[in-house]
mmCIF file of C-alpha atoms in Angstrom:
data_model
loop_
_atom_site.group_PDB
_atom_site.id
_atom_site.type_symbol
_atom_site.label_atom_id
_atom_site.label_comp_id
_atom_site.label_asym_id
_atom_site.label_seq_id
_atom_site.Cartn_x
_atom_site.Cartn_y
_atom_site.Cartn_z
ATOM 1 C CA UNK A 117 119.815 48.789 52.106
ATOM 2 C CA UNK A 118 121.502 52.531 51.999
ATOM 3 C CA UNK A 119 117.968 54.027 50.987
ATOM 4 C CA UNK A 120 119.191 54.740 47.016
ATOM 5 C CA UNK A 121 116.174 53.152 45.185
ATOM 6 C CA UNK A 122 112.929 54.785 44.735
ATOM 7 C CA UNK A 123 110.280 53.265 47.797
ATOM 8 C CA UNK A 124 107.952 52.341 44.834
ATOM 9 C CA UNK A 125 111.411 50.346 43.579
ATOM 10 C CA UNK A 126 111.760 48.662 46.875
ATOM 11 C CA UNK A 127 111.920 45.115 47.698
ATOM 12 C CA UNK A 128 111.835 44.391 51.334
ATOM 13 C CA UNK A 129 111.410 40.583 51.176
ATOM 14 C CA UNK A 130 114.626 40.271 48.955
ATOM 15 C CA UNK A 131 115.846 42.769 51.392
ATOM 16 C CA UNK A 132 115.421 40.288 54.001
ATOM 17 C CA UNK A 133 116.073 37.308 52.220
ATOM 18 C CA UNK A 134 119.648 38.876 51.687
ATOM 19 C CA UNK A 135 120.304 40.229 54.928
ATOM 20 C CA UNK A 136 119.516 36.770 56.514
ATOM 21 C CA UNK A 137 121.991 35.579 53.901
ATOM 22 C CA UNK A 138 124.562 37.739 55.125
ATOM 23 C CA UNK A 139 124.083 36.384 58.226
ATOM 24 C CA UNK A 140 124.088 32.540 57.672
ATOM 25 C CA UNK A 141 127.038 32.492 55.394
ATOM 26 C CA UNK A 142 129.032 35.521 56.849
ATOM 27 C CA UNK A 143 129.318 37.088 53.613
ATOM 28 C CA UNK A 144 130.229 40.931 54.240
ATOM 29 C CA UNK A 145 128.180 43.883 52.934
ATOM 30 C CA UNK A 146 129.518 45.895 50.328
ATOM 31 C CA UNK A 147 131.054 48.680 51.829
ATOM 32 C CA UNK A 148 128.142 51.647 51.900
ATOM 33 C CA UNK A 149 130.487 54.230 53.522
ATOM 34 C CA UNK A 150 132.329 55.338 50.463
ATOM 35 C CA UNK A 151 136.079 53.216 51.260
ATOM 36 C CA UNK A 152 137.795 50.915 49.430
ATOM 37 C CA UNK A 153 136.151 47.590 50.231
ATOM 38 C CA UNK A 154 138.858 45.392 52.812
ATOM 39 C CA UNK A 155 139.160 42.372 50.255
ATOM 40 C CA UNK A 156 140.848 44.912 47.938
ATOM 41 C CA UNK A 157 142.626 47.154 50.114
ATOM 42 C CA UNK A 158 145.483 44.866 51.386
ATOM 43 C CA UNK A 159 146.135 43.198 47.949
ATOM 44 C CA UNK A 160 145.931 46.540 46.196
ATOM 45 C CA UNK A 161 148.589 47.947 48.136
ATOM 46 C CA UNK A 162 151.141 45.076 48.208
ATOM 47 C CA UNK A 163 150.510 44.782 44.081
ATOM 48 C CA UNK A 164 151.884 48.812 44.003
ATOM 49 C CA UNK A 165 154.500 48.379 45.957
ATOM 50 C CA UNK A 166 155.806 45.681 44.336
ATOM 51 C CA UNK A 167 155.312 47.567 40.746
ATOM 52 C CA UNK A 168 157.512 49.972 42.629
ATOM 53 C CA UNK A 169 155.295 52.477 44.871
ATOM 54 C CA UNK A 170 156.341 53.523 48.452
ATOM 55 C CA UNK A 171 153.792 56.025 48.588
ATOM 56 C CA UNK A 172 150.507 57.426 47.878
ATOM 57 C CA UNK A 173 148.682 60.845 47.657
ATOM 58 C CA UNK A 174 145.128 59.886 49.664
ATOM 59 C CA UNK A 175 142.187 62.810 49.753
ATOM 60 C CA UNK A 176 138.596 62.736 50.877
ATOM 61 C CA UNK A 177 135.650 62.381 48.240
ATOM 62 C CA UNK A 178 134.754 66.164 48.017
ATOM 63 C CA UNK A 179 138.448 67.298 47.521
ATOM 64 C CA UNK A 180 138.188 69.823 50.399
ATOM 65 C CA UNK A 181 141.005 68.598 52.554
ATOM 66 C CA UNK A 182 145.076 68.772 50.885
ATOM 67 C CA UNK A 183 145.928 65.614 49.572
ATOM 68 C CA UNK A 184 148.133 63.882 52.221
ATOM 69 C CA UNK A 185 151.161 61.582 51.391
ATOM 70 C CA UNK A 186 150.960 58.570 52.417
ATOM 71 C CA UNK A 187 153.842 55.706 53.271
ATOM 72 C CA UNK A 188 152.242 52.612 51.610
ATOM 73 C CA UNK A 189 153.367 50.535 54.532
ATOM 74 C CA UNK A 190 151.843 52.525 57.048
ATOM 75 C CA UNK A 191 148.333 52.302 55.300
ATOM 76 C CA UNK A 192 149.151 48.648 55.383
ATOM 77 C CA UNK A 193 149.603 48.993 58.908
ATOM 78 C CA UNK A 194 146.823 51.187 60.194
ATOM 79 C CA UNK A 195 144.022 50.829 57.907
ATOM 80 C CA UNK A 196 144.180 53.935 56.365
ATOM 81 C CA UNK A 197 143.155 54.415 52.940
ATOM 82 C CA UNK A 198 140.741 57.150 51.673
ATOM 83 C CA UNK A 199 137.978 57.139 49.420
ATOM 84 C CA UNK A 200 140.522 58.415 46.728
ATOM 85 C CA UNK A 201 143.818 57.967 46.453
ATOM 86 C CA UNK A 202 146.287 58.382 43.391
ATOM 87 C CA UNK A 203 150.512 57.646 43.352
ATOM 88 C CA UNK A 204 152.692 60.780 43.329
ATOM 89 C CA UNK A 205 153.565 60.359 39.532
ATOM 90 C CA UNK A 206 149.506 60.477 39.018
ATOM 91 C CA UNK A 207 149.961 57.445 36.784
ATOM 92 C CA UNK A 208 147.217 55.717 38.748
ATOM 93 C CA UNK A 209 144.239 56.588 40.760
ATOM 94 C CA UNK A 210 141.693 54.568 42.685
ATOM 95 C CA UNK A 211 138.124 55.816 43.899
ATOM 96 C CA UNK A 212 135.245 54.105 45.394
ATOM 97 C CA UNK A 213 131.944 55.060 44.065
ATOM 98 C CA UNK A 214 129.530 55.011 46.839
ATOM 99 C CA UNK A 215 126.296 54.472 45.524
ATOM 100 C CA UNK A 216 127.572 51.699 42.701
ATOM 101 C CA UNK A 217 129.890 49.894 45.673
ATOM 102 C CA UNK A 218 132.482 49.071 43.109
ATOM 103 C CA UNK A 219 136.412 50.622 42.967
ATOM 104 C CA UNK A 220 137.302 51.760 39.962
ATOM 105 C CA UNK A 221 141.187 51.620 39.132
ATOM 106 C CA UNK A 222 142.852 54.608 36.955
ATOM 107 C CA UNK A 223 145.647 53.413 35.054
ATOM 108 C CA UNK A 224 146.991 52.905 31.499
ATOM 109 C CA UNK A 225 146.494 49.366 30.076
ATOM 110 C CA UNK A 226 150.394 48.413 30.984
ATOM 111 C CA UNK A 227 150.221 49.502 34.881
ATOM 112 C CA UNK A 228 146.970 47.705 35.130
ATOM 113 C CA UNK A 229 148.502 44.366 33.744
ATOM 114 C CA UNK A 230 151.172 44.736 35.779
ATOM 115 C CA UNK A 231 148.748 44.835 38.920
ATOM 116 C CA UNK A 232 146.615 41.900 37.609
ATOM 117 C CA UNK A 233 149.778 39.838 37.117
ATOM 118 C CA UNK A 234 150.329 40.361 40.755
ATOM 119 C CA UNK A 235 146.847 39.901 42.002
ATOM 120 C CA UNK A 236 144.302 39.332 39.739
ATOM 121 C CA UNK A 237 140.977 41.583 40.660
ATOM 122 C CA UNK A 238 137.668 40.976 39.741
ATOM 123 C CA UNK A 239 136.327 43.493 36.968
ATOM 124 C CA UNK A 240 136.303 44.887 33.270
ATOM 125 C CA UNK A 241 137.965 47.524 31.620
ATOM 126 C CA UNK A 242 135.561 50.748 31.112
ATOM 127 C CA UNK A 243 135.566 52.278 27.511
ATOM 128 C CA UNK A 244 134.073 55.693 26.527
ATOM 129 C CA UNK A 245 130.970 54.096 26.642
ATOM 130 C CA UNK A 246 130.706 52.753 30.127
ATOM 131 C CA UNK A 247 127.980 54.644 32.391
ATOM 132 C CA UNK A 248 127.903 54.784 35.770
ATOM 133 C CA UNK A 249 125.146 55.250 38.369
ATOM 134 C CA UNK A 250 125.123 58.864 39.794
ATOM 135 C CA UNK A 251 127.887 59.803 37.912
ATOM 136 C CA UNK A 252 128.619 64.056 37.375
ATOM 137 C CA UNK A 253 130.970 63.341 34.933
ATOM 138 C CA UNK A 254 131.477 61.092 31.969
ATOM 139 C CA UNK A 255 134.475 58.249 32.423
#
């Protein structure tokens, strides 16, 4: 649906078949514009504040702009998280990869417990040999 598979690839009746899908059960697209999807975002922010973060550094995905700090509650508040954003300690980081529409938490194994005691997240833990679609750089 965001044009990222070959046309030769393409499969417009599934296409269809899952947009009508989306439709019938109002089930929400994965989010195709690079943020954080809004299932996460909330629960996310509530688990690092309660590990003991009041704020975060956010930046864009091209690392043009200064990172900005952040008051967790006011991201809370006005919906404001970026495509990256990492706590002031850089002991954790969070991205959203565009293309594979999946987060990917940054953390050692003890900060990411502490998060999934708090709210437990759907995923797996990436090792050195974990590949990623479009990636630049290896994980």
């Amino acid at each position: 649906m965001i044009g990222g598979i070959k046309p030769q690839f393409q499969n417009k009746t599934w296409e269809k078949q899952i947009l009508r899908l989306y439709e019938e059960s109002n089930i929400i697209n994965p989010c195709d514009d690079g943020h954080i999807s809004p299932f996460l975002e909330n629960p996310l922010l509530y688990a690092l504040k309660e590990i003991g973060y009041d704020f975060l550094l956010t930046v864009d995905e091209h690392g043009i702009n200064q990172p900005k700090k952040m008051q967790i509650d006011y991201l809370i508040a006005n919906d404001l998280l970026d495509v990256c954003d990492y706590t002031e300690d850089h002991q954790l980081l969070f991205a959203t990869h565009w293309d594979s529409h999946c987060t990917f938490l940054c953390s050692s194994k003890k900060i990411i417990d502490q998060i999934l005691e708090i709210y437990f997240f759907e995923g797996f833990f990436c090792t050195p040999k974990t590949e990623v679609y479009w990636g630049l750089h290896d994980i």
